[in-house]
PDB file of C-alpha atoms and ligand atoms in Angstrom:
ATOM      1  CA  MET A  22    -106.372 -75.230 363.770  1.00 84.00           C
ATOM      2  CA  THR A  23    -104.813 -75.379 360.248  1.00 92.00           C
ATOM      3  CA  SER A  24    -103.732 -71.882 358.561  1.00 95.00           C
ATOM      4  CA  VAL A  25    -103.259 -71.095 355.260  1.00 96.00           C
ATOM      5  CA  GLY A  26     -99.499 -70.793 355.971  1.00 96.00           C
ATOM      6  CA  ASP A  27     -99.561 -74.155 357.265  1.00 95.00           C
ATOM      7  CA  VAL A  28    -101.016 -75.400 353.608  1.00 96.00           C
ATOM      8  CA  SER A  29     -99.015 -73.032 351.900  1.00 96.00           C
ATOM      9  CA  ARG A  30     -95.697 -74.190 353.512  1.00 97.00           C
ATOM     10  CA  ALA A  31     -96.774 -77.888 353.154  1.00 96.00           C
ATOM     11  CA  ALA A  32     -97.599 -77.273 349.175  1.00 97.00           C
ATOM     12  CA  VAL A  33     -94.113 -75.418 349.101  1.00 98.00           C
ATOM     13  CA  ASP A  34     -92.076 -78.464 350.424  1.00 98.00           C
ATOM     14  CA  ARG A  35     -93.830 -80.621 348.373  1.00 98.00           C
ATOM     15  CA  LEU A  36     -93.497 -78.743 345.138  1.00 98.00           C
ATOM     16  CA  ARG A  37     -89.561 -78.312 346.343  1.00 98.00           C
ATOM     17  CA  ALA A  38     -88.855 -81.737 346.773  1.00 98.00           C
ATOM     18  CA  ALA A  39     -90.781 -82.796 342.835  1.00 98.00           C
ATOM     19  CA  GLY A  40     -88.229 -80.553 341.138  1.00 98.00           C
ATOM     20  CA  VAL A  41     -90.547 -77.365 340.766  1.00 98.00           C
ATOM     21  CA  THR A  42     -88.367 -74.560 340.209  1.00 96.00           C
ATOM     22  CA  THR A  43     -90.759 -71.781 341.677  1.00 97.00           C
ATOM     23  CA  PRO A  44     -92.319 -73.717 344.983  1.00 98.00           C
ATOM     24  CA  GLU A  45     -93.411 -70.367 346.660  1.00 97.00           C
ATOM     25  CA  LEU A  46     -94.805 -68.731 344.085  1.00 97.00           C
ATOM     26  CA  ASP A  47     -96.722 -71.744 342.434  1.00 98.00           C
ATOM     27  CA  ALA A  48     -98.028 -72.446 346.100  1.00 98.00           C
ATOM     28  CA  GLU A  49     -99.361 -68.966 347.013  1.00 97.00           C
ATOM     29  CA  LEU A  50    -100.732 -69.092 343.020  1.00 97.00           C
ATOM     30  CA  LEU A  51    -102.819 -72.489 343.524  1.00 98.00           C
ATOM     31  CA  LEU A  52    -103.904 -71.618 347.078  1.00 97.00           C
ATOM     32  CA  ALA A  53    -105.499 -68.417 345.513  1.00 97.00           C
ATOM     33  CA  PHE A  54    -107.212 -70.372 342.587  1.00 97.00           C
ATOM     34  CA  ALA A  55    -107.902 -73.241 344.886  1.00 96.00           C
ATOM     35  CA  LEU A  56    -109.566 -70.577 347.025  1.00 95.00           C
ATOM     36  CA  GLY A  57    -110.717 -67.879 344.961  1.00 95.00           C
ATOM     37  CA  TRP A  58    -108.671 -65.307 346.789  1.00 95.00           C
ATOM     38  CA  SER A  59    -106.316 -63.008 345.157  1.00 96.00           C
ATOM     39  CA  ARG A  60    -102.436 -63.986 345.510  1.00 96.00           C
ATOM     40  CA  ALA A  61    -101.762 -60.732 347.850  1.00 97.00           C
ATOM     41  CA  ARG A  62    -104.872 -61.987 350.078  1.00 97.00           C
ATOM     42  CA  VAL A  63    -103.263 -65.430 350.398  1.00 97.00           C
ATOM     43  CA  LEU A  64    -100.102 -63.476 351.403  1.00 96.00           C
ATOM     44  CA  ALA A  65    -102.034 -61.327 353.775  1.00 97.00           C
ATOM     45  CA  GLU A  66    -104.009 -63.612 355.519  1.00 95.00           C
ATOM     46  CA  ARG A  67    -101.535 -66.673 356.311  1.00 94.00           C
ATOM     47  CA  ARG A  68    -102.347 -66.691 359.882  1.00 95.00           C
ATOM     48  CA  SER A  69    -105.950 -67.247 359.157  1.00 94.00           C
ATOM     49  CA  ALA A  70    -107.689 -70.524 360.083  1.00 94.00           C
ATOM     50  CA  LEU A  71    -108.882 -72.437 356.471  1.00 93.00           C
ATOM     51  CA  ASP A  72    -111.269 -74.886 356.529  1.00 89.00           C
ATOM     52  CA  PRO A  73    -110.622 -78.545 355.752  1.00 91.00           C
ATOM     53  CA  ALA A  74    -113.292 -78.540 353.052  1.00 91.00           C
ATOM     54  CA  ALA A  75    -110.752 -75.351 351.408  1.00 90.00           C
ATOM     55  CA  ALA A  76    -107.571 -77.181 352.613  1.00 90.00           C
ATOM     56  CA  GLU A  77    -109.143 -80.504 350.368  1.00 92.00           C
ATOM     57  CA  ARG A  78    -109.681 -78.173 347.353  1.00 94.00           C
ATOM     58  CA  VAL A  79    -105.715 -77.449 347.483  1.00 96.00           C
ATOM     59  CA  GLU A  80    -104.685 -80.855 347.544  1.00 95.00           C
ATOM     60  CA  PRO A  81    -104.883 -82.346 344.077  1.00 97.00           C
ATOM     61  CA  LEU A  82    -103.943 -79.176 343.148  1.00 98.00           C
ATOM     62  CA  VAL A  83    -100.518 -79.370 344.513  1.00 98.00           C
ATOM     63  CA  ALA A  84    -100.321 -83.116 343.274  1.00 98.00           C
ATOM     64  CA  ARG A  85    -100.720 -82.382 339.437  1.00 98.00           C
ATOM     65  CA  ARG A  86     -98.423 -79.635 340.261  1.00 98.00           C
ATOM     66  CA  CYS A  87     -95.712 -82.238 341.866  1.00 98.00           C
ATOM     67  CA  ARG A  88     -96.487 -84.304 338.784  1.00 98.00           C
ATOM     68  CA  ARG A  89     -95.070 -81.235 336.332  1.00 98.00           C
ATOM     69  CA  GLU A  90     -98.519 -80.571 334.993  1.00 98.00           C
ATOM     70  CA  PRO A  91     -98.307 -76.703 333.650  1.00 98.00           C
ATOM     71  CA  LEU A  92     -99.458 -74.218 336.200  1.00 98.00           C
ATOM     72  CA  ALA A  93    -101.475 -72.685 333.887  1.00 98.00           C
ATOM     73  CA  TYR A  94    -103.201 -75.644 333.080  1.00 98.00           C
ATOM     74  CA  LEU A  95    -104.316 -76.003 336.337  1.00 98.00           C
ATOM     75  CA  VAL A  96    -105.825 -72.606 337.028  1.00 98.00           C
ATOM     76  CA  GLY A  97    -106.731 -72.509 333.372  1.00 98.00           C
ATOM     77  CA  GLU A  98    -105.274 -68.930 332.208  1.00 97.00           C
ATOM     78  CA  ARG A  99    -102.023 -67.122 331.325  1.00 98.00           C
ATOM     79  CA  GLU A 100    -101.526 -63.918 331.026  1.00 98.00           C
ATOM     80  CA  PHE A 101     -99.761 -62.339 327.260  1.00 98.00           C
ATOM     81  CA  TRP A 102     -99.023 -59.104 326.097  1.00 98.00           C
ATOM     82  CA  SER A 103    -101.572 -58.268 329.268  1.00 98.00           C
ATOM     83  CA  LEU A 104    -104.361 -60.102 327.706  1.00 98.00           C
ATOM     84  CA  PRO A 105    -105.744 -62.838 330.232  1.00 98.00           C
ATOM     85  CA  LEU A 106    -105.996 -66.111 327.834  1.00 98.00           C
ATOM     86  CA  ARG A 107    -108.056 -69.248 328.483  1.00 98.00           C
ATOM     87  CA  VAL A 108    -105.277 -72.205 328.350  1.00 98.00           C
ATOM     88  CA  ASP A 109    -105.388 -75.725 328.657  1.00 98.00           C
ATOM     89  CA  ALA A 110    -103.961 -79.043 327.494  1.00 98.00           C
ATOM     90  CA  ARG A 111    -105.241 -78.329 323.494  1.00 98.00           C
ATOM     91  CA  VAL A 112    -102.580 -75.155 323.063  1.00 98.00           C
ATOM     92  CA  LEU A 113     -99.122 -74.571 324.383  1.00 98.00           C
ATOM     93  CA  VAL A 114     -98.941 -72.347 326.991  1.00 98.00           C
ATOM     94  CA  PRO A 115     -98.001 -68.794 325.589  1.00 98.00           C
ATOM     95  CA  ARG A 116     -94.259 -68.076 326.441  1.00 97.00           C
ATOM     96  CA  PRO A 117     -93.312 -64.064 327.830  1.00 95.00           C
ATOM     97  CA  GLU A 118     -90.184 -64.384 324.914  1.00 95.00           C
ATOM     98  CA  THR A 119     -93.230 -64.646 322.160  1.00 97.00           C
ATOM     99  CA  GLU A 120     -93.782 -61.020 323.376  1.00 97.00           C
ATOM    100  CA  THR A 121     -90.536 -60.275 321.701  1.00 96.00           C
ATOM    101  CA  VAL A 122     -92.160 -61.335 318.401  1.00 97.00           C
ATOM    102  CA  VAL A 123     -95.274 -59.295 318.754  1.00 98.00           C
ATOM    103  CA  GLU A 124     -93.336 -56.047 319.058  1.00 97.00           C
ATOM    104  CA  VAL A 125     -91.056 -56.351 316.330  1.00 97.00           C
ATOM    105  CA  ALA A 126     -94.314 -57.016 314.140  1.00 98.00           C
ATOM    106  CA  LEU A 127     -95.962 -53.746 315.690  1.00 97.00           C
ATOM    107  CA  ALA A 128     -92.470 -52.284 315.322  1.00 97.00           C
ATOM    108  CA  ARG A 129     -92.567 -52.886 311.069  1.00 96.00           C
ATOM    109  CA  LEU A 130     -95.867 -52.472 310.635  1.00 95.00           C
ATOM    110  CA  ARG A 131     -95.475 -49.207 312.286  1.00 93.00           C
ATOM    111  CA  SER A 132     -92.842 -48.336 310.229  1.00 92.00           C
ATOM    112  CA  GLY A 133     -94.497 -49.421 307.180  1.00 87.00           C
ATOM    113  CA  PRO A 134     -97.488 -47.200 305.131  1.00 84.00           C
ATOM    114  CA  PRO A 135    -100.756 -46.673 307.064  1.00 80.00           C
ATOM    115  CA  GLY A 136    -103.730 -47.716 305.929  1.00 78.00           C
ATOM    116  CA  PRO A 137    -105.563 -51.556 306.417  1.00 92.00           C
ATOM    117  CA  ARG A 138    -102.828 -54.213 306.888  1.00 96.00           C
ATOM    118  CA  ARG A 139    -103.786 -57.885 306.320  1.00 97.00           C
ATOM    119  CA  ILE A 140    -101.916 -60.216 308.551  1.00 98.00           C
ATOM    120  CA  ALA A 141    -101.437 -63.688 309.343  1.00 98.00           C
ATOM    121  CA  ASP A 142    -100.744 -65.711 312.543  1.00 98.00           C
ATOM    122  CA  VAL A 143     -99.324 -68.931 311.309  1.00 98.00           C
ATOM    123  CA  GLY A 144    -100.088 -72.102 314.003  1.00 98.00           C
ATOM    124  CA  THR A 145    -102.154 -69.512 316.631  1.00 98.00           C
ATOM    125  CA  GLY A 146    -102.900 -72.015 319.635  1.00 98.00           C
ATOM    126  CA  SER A 147    -104.256 -70.143 322.025  1.00 98.00           C
ATOM    127  CA  GLY A 148    -104.324 -67.139 319.574  1.00 98.00           C
ATOM    128  CA  ALA A 149    -102.362 -65.260 321.725  1.00 98.00           C
ATOM    129  CA  ILE A 150    -100.178 -63.218 318.847  1.00 98.00           C
ATOM    130  CA  ALA A 151    -103.076 -63.041 316.385  1.00 98.00           C
ATOM    131  CA  LEU A 152    -105.368 -61.085 320.159  1.00 98.00           C
ATOM    132  CA  ALA A 153    -102.241 -59.174 321.024  1.00 98.00           C
ATOM    133  CA  LEU A 154    -101.635 -57.739 317.534  1.00 98.00           C
ATOM    134  CA  ALA A 155    -105.375 -57.222 317.174  1.00 98.00           C
ATOM    135  CA  SER A 156    -105.495 -55.274 320.604  1.00 98.00           C
ATOM    136  CA  GLU A 157    -102.810 -53.012 319.126  1.00 97.00           C
ATOM    137  CA  LEU A 158    -103.997 -52.712 315.407  1.00 96.00           C
ATOM    138  CA  GLY A 159    -106.696 -50.483 313.741  1.00 93.00           C
ATOM    139  CA  PRO A 160    -110.424 -50.741 312.768  1.00 93.00           C
ATOM    140  CA  GLY A 161    -109.409 -51.723 309.604  1.00 93.00           C
ATOM    141  CA  ASP A 162    -106.862 -54.373 309.882  1.00 96.00           C
ATOM    142  CA  GLU A 163    -107.295 -58.260 309.759  1.00 97.00           C
ATOM    143  CA  VAL A 164    -105.437 -60.749 311.517  1.00 98.00           C
ATOM    144  CA  THR A 165    -106.100 -64.668 310.101  1.00 98.00           C
ATOM    145  CA  ALA A 166    -105.504 -66.566 312.834  1.00 98.00           C
ATOM    146  CA  LEU A 167    -104.570 -70.417 311.523  1.00 98.00           C
ATOM    147  CA  ASP A 168    -104.050 -73.344 312.892  1.00 98.00           C
ATOM    148  CA  ARG A 169    -104.237 -77.373 311.716  1.00 98.00           C
ATOM    149  CA  SER A 170    -105.246 -78.103 315.158  1.00 98.00           C
ATOM    150  CA  ALA A 171    -109.278 -78.386 315.088  1.00 98.00           C
ATOM    151  CA  SER A 172    -108.973 -78.158 319.044  1.00 98.00           C
ATOM    152  CA  ALA A 173    -106.417 -75.354 319.481  1.00 98.00           C
ATOM    153  CA  LEU A 174    -108.907 -73.304 317.385  1.00 98.00           C
ATOM    154  CA  ALA A 175    -111.720 -73.748 319.594  1.00 98.00           C
ATOM    155  CA  VAL A 176    -109.347 -72.266 322.279  1.00 98.00           C
ATOM    156  CA  ALA A 177    -108.759 -69.382 319.944  1.00 98.00           C
ATOM    157  CA  ARG A 178    -112.024 -69.328 319.602  1.00 98.00           C
ATOM    158  CA  ALA A 179    -112.923 -69.127 323.080  1.00 98.00           C
ATOM    159  CA  ASN A 180    -110.100 -66.460 323.720  1.00 98.00           C
ATOM    160  CA  ARG A 181    -111.473 -64.470 320.650  1.00 98.00           C
ATOM    161  CA  ALA A 182    -115.134 -64.506 322.393  1.00 98.00           C
ATOM    162  CA  ARG A 183    -113.321 -63.485 325.939  1.00 98.00           C
ATOM    163  CA  LEU A 184    -111.342 -60.656 324.483  1.00 98.00           C
ATOM    164  CA  ALA A 185    -113.628 -59.047 321.977  1.00 96.00           C
ATOM    165  CA  GLY A 186    -113.367 -56.006 323.829  1.00 96.00           C
ATOM    166  CA  ARG A 187    -110.055 -55.222 323.952  1.00 96.00           C
ATOM    167  CA  CYS A 188    -109.498 -56.032 320.094  1.00 96.00           C
ATOM    168  CA  ARG A 189    -109.964 -53.565 317.557  1.00 94.00           C
ATOM    169  CA  ALA A 190    -108.709 -54.968 314.635  1.00 97.00           C
ATOM    170  CA  ARG A 191    -110.872 -58.019 313.135  1.00 97.00           C
ATOM    171  CA  VAL A 192    -109.535 -61.905 313.627  1.00 98.00           C
ATOM    172  CA  GLU A 193    -110.835 -64.369 311.541  1.00 98.00           C
ATOM    173  CA  LEU A 194    -109.883 -68.275 312.399  1.00 98.00           C
ATOM    174  CA  ALA A 195    -109.398 -70.788 309.838  1.00 98.00           C
ATOM    175  CA  ARG A 196    -107.849 -74.457 309.870  1.00 98.00           C
ATOM    176  CA  ALA A 197    -104.910 -74.546 307.753  1.00 98.00           C
ATOM    177  CA  ASP A 198    -101.423 -76.112 307.669  1.00 98.00           C
ATOM    178  CA  LEU A 199     -99.073 -73.646 307.338  1.00 98.00           C
ATOM    179  CA  LEU A 200    -100.254 -71.237 304.616  1.00 98.00           C
ATOM    180  CA  ASP A 201    -102.441 -73.624 302.702  1.00 97.00           C
ATOM    181  CA  GLY A 202    -105.352 -71.915 300.921  1.00 96.00           C
ATOM    182  CA  VAL A 203    -104.134 -68.254 301.508  1.00 97.00           C
ATOM    183  CA  ALA A 204    -104.011 -66.076 298.626  1.00 96.00           C
ATOM    184  CA  SER A 205    -100.369 -65.379 296.616  1.00 95.00           C
ATOM    185  CA  ALA A 206     -99.300 -61.931 297.374  1.00 94.00           C
ATOM    186  CA  ALA A 207    -102.297 -60.883 299.933  1.00 94.00           C
ATOM    187  CA  LEU A 208    -100.314 -60.222 303.434  1.00 97.00           C
ATOM    188  CA  ASP A 209     -98.723 -57.251 304.575  1.00 97.00           C
ATOM    189  CA  LEU A 210     -97.437 -59.282 307.863  1.00 98.00           C
ATOM    190  CA  VAL A 211     -97.003 -63.271 308.675  1.00 98.00           C
ATOM    191  CA  VAL A 212     -96.130 -63.492 311.780  1.00 98.00           C
ATOM    192  CA  ALA A 213     -95.757 -67.119 313.722  1.00 98.00           C
ATOM    193  CA  ASN A 214     -94.550 -69.051 317.095  1.00 98.00           C
ATOM    194  CA  PRO A 215     -93.964 -72.199 314.935  1.00 98.00           C
ATOM    195  CA  PRO A 216     -93.017 -75.597 316.383  1.00 98.00           C
ATOM    196  CA  TYR A 217     -89.135 -75.553 316.610  1.00 98.00           C
ATOM    197  CA  LEU A 218     -87.900 -77.938 318.856  1.00 97.00           C
ATOM    198  CA  SER A 219     -85.418 -80.940 318.034  1.00 96.00           C
ATOM    199  CA  ASP A 220     -86.266 -84.474 318.706  1.00 95.00           C
ATOM    200  CA  ALA A 221     -83.045 -84.272 320.495  1.00 95.00           C
ATOM    201  CA  GLU A 222     -84.184 -81.144 322.485  1.00 96.00           C
ATOM    202  CA  LEU A 223     -87.849 -82.302 323.438  1.00 96.00           C
ATOM    203  CA  ALA A 224     -86.120 -85.354 325.069  1.00 95.00           C
ATOM    204  CA  ARG A 225     -83.830 -83.346 327.328  1.00 95.00           C
ATOM    205  CA  ALA A 226     -86.877 -80.894 328.098  1.00 96.00           C
ATOM    206  CA  GLU A 227     -88.441 -79.727 331.394  1.00 96.00           C
ATOM    207  CA  PRO A 228     -90.950 -82.170 332.400  1.00 97.00           C
ATOM    208  CA  GLU A 229     -93.451 -79.866 332.314  1.00 98.00           C
ATOM    209  CA  LEU A 230     -93.396 -79.742 327.924  1.00 98.00           C
ATOM    210  CA  ALA A 231     -94.884 -83.368 328.366  1.00 97.00           C
ATOM    211  CA  PHE A 232     -98.285 -81.848 329.014  1.00 98.00           C
ATOM    212  CA  GLU A 233     -98.171 -79.786 325.649  1.00 98.00           C
ATOM    213  CA  PRO A 234     -99.314 -80.946 322.525  1.00 98.00           C
ATOM    214  CA  ARG A 235     -96.279 -82.361 320.394  1.00 97.00           C
ATOM    215  CA  ASP A 236     -97.565 -80.808 317.594  1.00 97.00           C
ATOM    216  CA  ALA A 237     -97.040 -77.299 319.310  1.00 98.00           C
ATOM    217  CA  LEU A 238     -93.706 -78.170 319.861  1.00 98.00           C
ATOM    218  CA  ALA A 239     -91.680 -80.888 317.871  1.00 96.00           C
ATOM    219  CA  GLY A 240     -90.882 -79.023 314.241  1.00 97.00           C
ATOM    220  CA  GLY A 241     -89.532 -82.046 312.822  1.00 94.00           C
ATOM    221  CA  ASP A 242     -86.243 -81.962 310.338  1.00 94.00           C
ATOM    222  CA  ARG A 243     -83.041 -82.432 312.442  1.00 93.00           C
ATOM    223  CA  ASP A 244     -82.447 -79.286 313.301  1.00 96.00           C
ATOM    224  CA  GLY A 245     -86.138 -78.619 314.400  1.00 97.00           C
ATOM    225  CA  LEU A 246     -86.270 -76.324 311.651  1.00 98.00           C
ATOM    226  CA  GLY A 247     -88.557 -78.345 309.457  1.00 98.00           C
ATOM    227  CA  ALA A 248     -91.781 -76.165 310.007  1.00 98.00           C
ATOM    228  CA  VAL A 249     -89.911 -72.656 309.681  1.00 98.00           C
ATOM    229  CA  ARG A 250     -88.787 -73.718 306.301  1.00 98.00           C
ATOM    230  CA  GLY A 251     -92.038 -74.961 305.084  1.00 98.00           C
ATOM    231  CA  LEU A 252     -93.696 -71.841 306.745  1.00 98.00           C
ATOM    232  CA  LEU A 253     -91.005 -69.582 304.986  1.00 98.00           C
ATOM    233  CA  ALA A 254     -91.985 -70.839 301.698  1.00 98.00           C
ATOM    234  CA  GLY A 255     -95.143 -70.314 302.058  1.00 98.00           C
ATOM    235  CA  ALA A 256     -94.638 -66.687 303.267  1.00 98.00           C
ATOM    236  CA  ALA A 257     -92.427 -66.267 300.139  1.00 98.00           C
ATOM    237  CA  ARG A 258     -95.472 -66.968 298.214  1.00 98.00           C
ATOM    238  CA  VAL A 259     -98.588 -65.097 300.365  1.00 98.00           C
ATOM    239  CA  LEU A 260     -96.861 -61.602 301.244  1.00 98.00           C
ATOM    240  CA  ARG A 261     -96.730 -58.551 299.147  1.00 96.00           C
ATOM    241  CA  ALA A 262     -93.740 -56.883 297.934  1.00 96.00           C
ATOM    242  CA  GLY A 263     -92.239 -55.251 301.242  1.00 95.00           C
ATOM    243  CA  GLY A 264     -93.990 -57.799 302.932  1.00 97.00           C
ATOM    244  CA  TRP A 265     -92.434 -59.061 306.429  1.00 97.00           C
ATOM    245  CA  ALA A 266     -92.279 -62.668 307.383  1.00 98.00           C
ATOM    246  CA  ILE A 267     -91.621 -62.445 311.545  1.00 98.00           C
ATOM    247  CA  VAL A 268     -90.902 -65.698 313.051  1.00 98.00           C
ATOM    248  CA  GLU A 269     -90.094 -67.191 316.194  1.00 98.00           C
ATOM    249  CA  ILE A 270     -87.300 -69.556 316.243  1.00 98.00           C
ATOM    250  CA  GLY A 271     -84.816 -70.895 319.347  1.00 95.00           C
ATOM    251  CA  ALA A 272     -81.669 -69.902 321.068  1.00 93.00           C
ATOM    252  CA  GLY A 273     -78.963 -71.254 318.525  1.00 92.00           C
ATOM    253  CA  GLN A 274     -81.131 -71.504 315.080  1.00 96.00           C
ATOM    254  CA  GLY A 275     -80.377 -68.387 314.022  1.00 96.00           C
ATOM    255  CA  ALA A 276     -77.699 -69.056 311.583  1.00 96.00           C
ATOM    256  CA  ALA A 277     -80.179 -72.133 310.039  1.00 97.00           C
ATOM    257  CA  ALA A 278     -83.029 -70.356 309.744  1.00 97.00           C
ATOM    258  CA  ALA A 279     -81.606 -67.366 308.237  1.00 97.00           C
ATOM    259  CA  ALA A 280     -80.258 -69.655 305.775  1.00 97.00           C
ATOM    260  CA  ALA A 281     -83.689 -70.960 305.291  1.00 98.00           C
ATOM    261  CA  ALA A 282     -85.450 -67.532 304.411  1.00 98.00           C
ATOM    262  CA  LEU A 283     -82.417 -66.672 301.795  1.00 97.00           C
ATOM    263  CA  ASP A 284     -83.243 -69.979 300.305  1.00 97.00           C
ATOM    264  CA  ALA A 285     -86.995 -68.897 300.059  1.00 98.00           C
ATOM    265  CA  GLY A 286     -86.393 -66.083 298.157  1.00 97.00           C
ATOM    266  CA  LEU A 287     -86.808 -63.783 301.016  1.00 98.00           C
ATOM    267  CA  GLY A 288     -84.765 -60.404 301.817  1.00 97.00           C
ATOM    268  CA  GLU A 289     -83.609 -58.101 304.230  1.00 97.00           C
ATOM    269  CA  VAL A 290     -82.795 -61.192 306.751  1.00 97.00           C
ATOM    270  CA  GLU A 291     -82.232 -60.568 310.219  1.00 97.00           C
ATOM    271  CA  VAL A 292     -82.073 -62.538 313.477  1.00 97.00           C
ATOM    272  CA  LEU A 293     -83.080 -60.334 316.929  1.00 96.00           C
ATOM    273  CA  PRO A 294     -82.790 -61.415 320.390  1.00 93.00           C
ATOM    274  CA  ASP A 295     -85.232 -61.219 322.990  1.00 90.00           C
ATOM    275  CA  LEU A 296     -84.906 -59.704 326.445  1.00 89.00           C
ATOM    276  CA  ALA A 297     -82.118 -62.619 327.646  1.00 91.00           C
ATOM    277  CA  GLY A 298     -79.801 -61.358 324.564  1.00 92.00           C
ATOM    278  CA  ARG A 299     -80.754 -65.483 323.033  1.00 92.00           C
ATOM    279  CA  ASP A 300     -82.057 -65.818 319.235  1.00 94.00           C
ATOM    280  CA  ARG A 301     -85.576 -65.305 319.128  1.00 96.00           C
ATOM    281  CA  ALA A 302     -87.280 -63.522 316.311  1.00 97.00           C
ATOM    282  CA  LEU A 303     -86.279 -64.269 312.486  1.00 98.00           C
ATOM    283  CA  VAL A 304     -87.128 -60.941 310.364  1.00 98.00           C
ATOM    284  CA  ALA A 305     -87.423 -61.025 306.375  1.00 98.00           C
ATOM    285  CA  ARG A 306     -88.971 -59.457 303.860  1.00 97.00           C
ATOM    286  CA  ALA A 307     -90.621 -59.906 300.592  1.00 97.00           C
ATOM    287  CA  GLY A 308     -88.985 -58.654 297.757  1.00 88.00           C
ATOM    288  CA  LYS A 309     -90.122 -55.992 295.287  1.00 61.00           C
ATOM    289  CA  CYS A 310     -89.812 -58.540 292.245  1.00 46.00           C
ATOM    290  CA  THR A 311     -91.766 -60.944 294.110  1.00 39.00           C
ATOM    291  CA  VAL A 312     -94.824 -58.585 293.130  1.00 36.00           C
ATOM    292  CA  ARG A 313     -97.178 -61.522 291.597  1.00 36.00           C
ATOM    293  CA  GLY A 314    -100.314 -59.726 292.539  1.00 34.00           C
ATOM    294  CA  ASP A 315    -102.194 -56.739 291.781  1.00 34.00           C
ATOM    295  CA  ARG A 316    -101.251 -54.564 294.662  1.00 33.00           C
ATOM    296  CA  ALA A 317     -98.994 -52.519 292.899  1.00 33.00           C
ATOM    297  CA  ASP A 318     -99.349 -49.826 295.942  1.00 35.00           C
ATOM    298  CA  GLY A 319     -98.169 -51.743 298.359  1.00 34.00           C
ATOM    299  CA  ALA A 320    -102.073 -51.010 300.293  1.00 34.00           C
ATOM    300  CA  ALA A 321    -104.380 -54.285 301.448  1.00 30.00           C
TER     301      ALA A 321
HETATM  302  C1  SAM B 413     -95.676 -73.215 319.284  1.00 96.75           C
HETATM  303  S1  SAM B 413     -97.169 -73.477 319.030  1.00 96.75           S
HETATM  304  C2  SAM B 413     -97.759 -71.937 319.384  1.00 96.75           C
HETATM  305  C3  SAM B 413     -98.961 -71.293 319.943  1.00 96.75           C
HETATM  306  C4  SAM B 413     -98.934 -69.644 320.065  1.00 96.75           C
HETATM  307  N1  SAM B 413     -99.100 -69.348 318.703  1.00 96.75           N
HETATM  308  C5  SAM B 413     -98.142 -69.471 320.841  1.00 96.75           C
HETATM  309  O1  SAM B 413     -97.704 -68.365 320.448  1.00 96.75           O
HETATM  310  O2  SAM B 413     -98.537 -69.099 322.251  1.00 96.75           O
HETATM  311  C6  SAM B 413     -97.492 -74.042 317.392  1.00 96.75           C
HETATM  312  C7  SAM B 413     -98.552 -73.905 316.979  1.00 96.75           C
HETATM  313  O3  SAM B 413     -98.693 -74.489 315.711  1.00 96.75           O
HETATM  314  C8  SAM B 413     -99.529 -75.443 315.440  1.00 96.75           C
HETATM  315  N2  SAM B 413     -99.216 -76.222 314.125  1.00 96.75           N
HETATM  316  C9  SAM B 413     -97.808 -77.024 313.800  1.00 96.75           C
HETATM  317  N3  SAM B 413     -97.700 -77.396 313.149  1.00 96.75           N
HETATM  318  C10 SAM B 413     -98.589 -76.579 312.281  1.00 96.75           C
HETATM  319  C11 SAM B 413     -98.741 -76.562 310.836  1.00 96.75           C
HETATM  320  N4  SAM B 413     -98.116 -77.539 309.506  1.00 96.75           N
HETATM  321  N5  SAM B 413     -99.865 -76.139 310.353  1.00 96.75           N
HETATM  322  C12 SAM B 413    -100.824 -75.167 311.140  1.00 96.75           C
HETATM  323  N6  SAM B 413    -100.209 -75.070 312.265  1.00 96.75           N
HETATM  324  C13 SAM B 413     -99.301 -75.602 312.852  1.00 96.75           C
HETATM  325  C14 SAM B 413     -99.792 -76.466 316.862  1.00 96.75           C
HETATM  326  O4  SAM B 413    -101.102 -76.752 316.299  1.00 96.75           O
HETATM  327  C15 SAM B 413     -99.249 -75.298 317.891  1.00 96.75           C
HETATM  328  O5  SAM B 413    -100.763 -74.492 317.814  1.00 96.75           O
END
């Protein structure tokens, strides 16, 4: 008799040999997915017999994980901001550190005047940031989720439909290169997790990153900050006076990203750390002198 524990142990050995850093957790989650069980049930029923057909469903998943395909792609889901997001190879797997950007964005919005807010999430991917914000904001608020990848937008659209009951603010989706096509001085907040890895960082990254869209990772320019520079220039144009740009950056990019924000004409520049203490969120503000629209009262 082959037990759940036997299959799990064999999977752990193979995953460890393949260099997976969390072999026990991954084995439990792959078994749970293949069997249609909760992870708690996999742990509780380790001594139970597993029929051969069920064991066969586990095998191809373990083989793919051994080739270092991200676990989230194998199970088709990743939780972000307590929202279960569908993910596949068309989009970046949302990372926990991106929740820092959501937290900072909400804090800035809540410190400002109440009333409807207009927000853009640039490079929305699965829709992670846009949907997290929409789950926290009010019915009058609007989040526009932008991406230049049509296939990423298809995933974001599916997640918007799936999570409609969790989102109070309206979420619009649009295909765009950065902020092209967005009206000047129209937004209260531009938020983004743009691609920001340099080619050198990509070359030495974990094998899992090779499965994610290169356009979601490679930031351009030698330092990886090409997309961030373009985004900040766009943000300076589309933000109303007093509006915020909040952009995820990589550890060690704080000084260069802050310089780029000042070059773009933004002020009140800060670099905030994530929970691990690494540079993570660039915060900058459009100055009062940059008003170009007709919104003298600062409301959307
Ligand atoms: C790092 S991923 C972030 C995805 C998602 N926001 C998240 O945090 O999980 C970057 C996203 O930006 C998109 N992207 C890259 N360059 C872009 C550009 N110039 N304009 C718009 N979107 C872009 C990619 O298609 C990808 O979906």
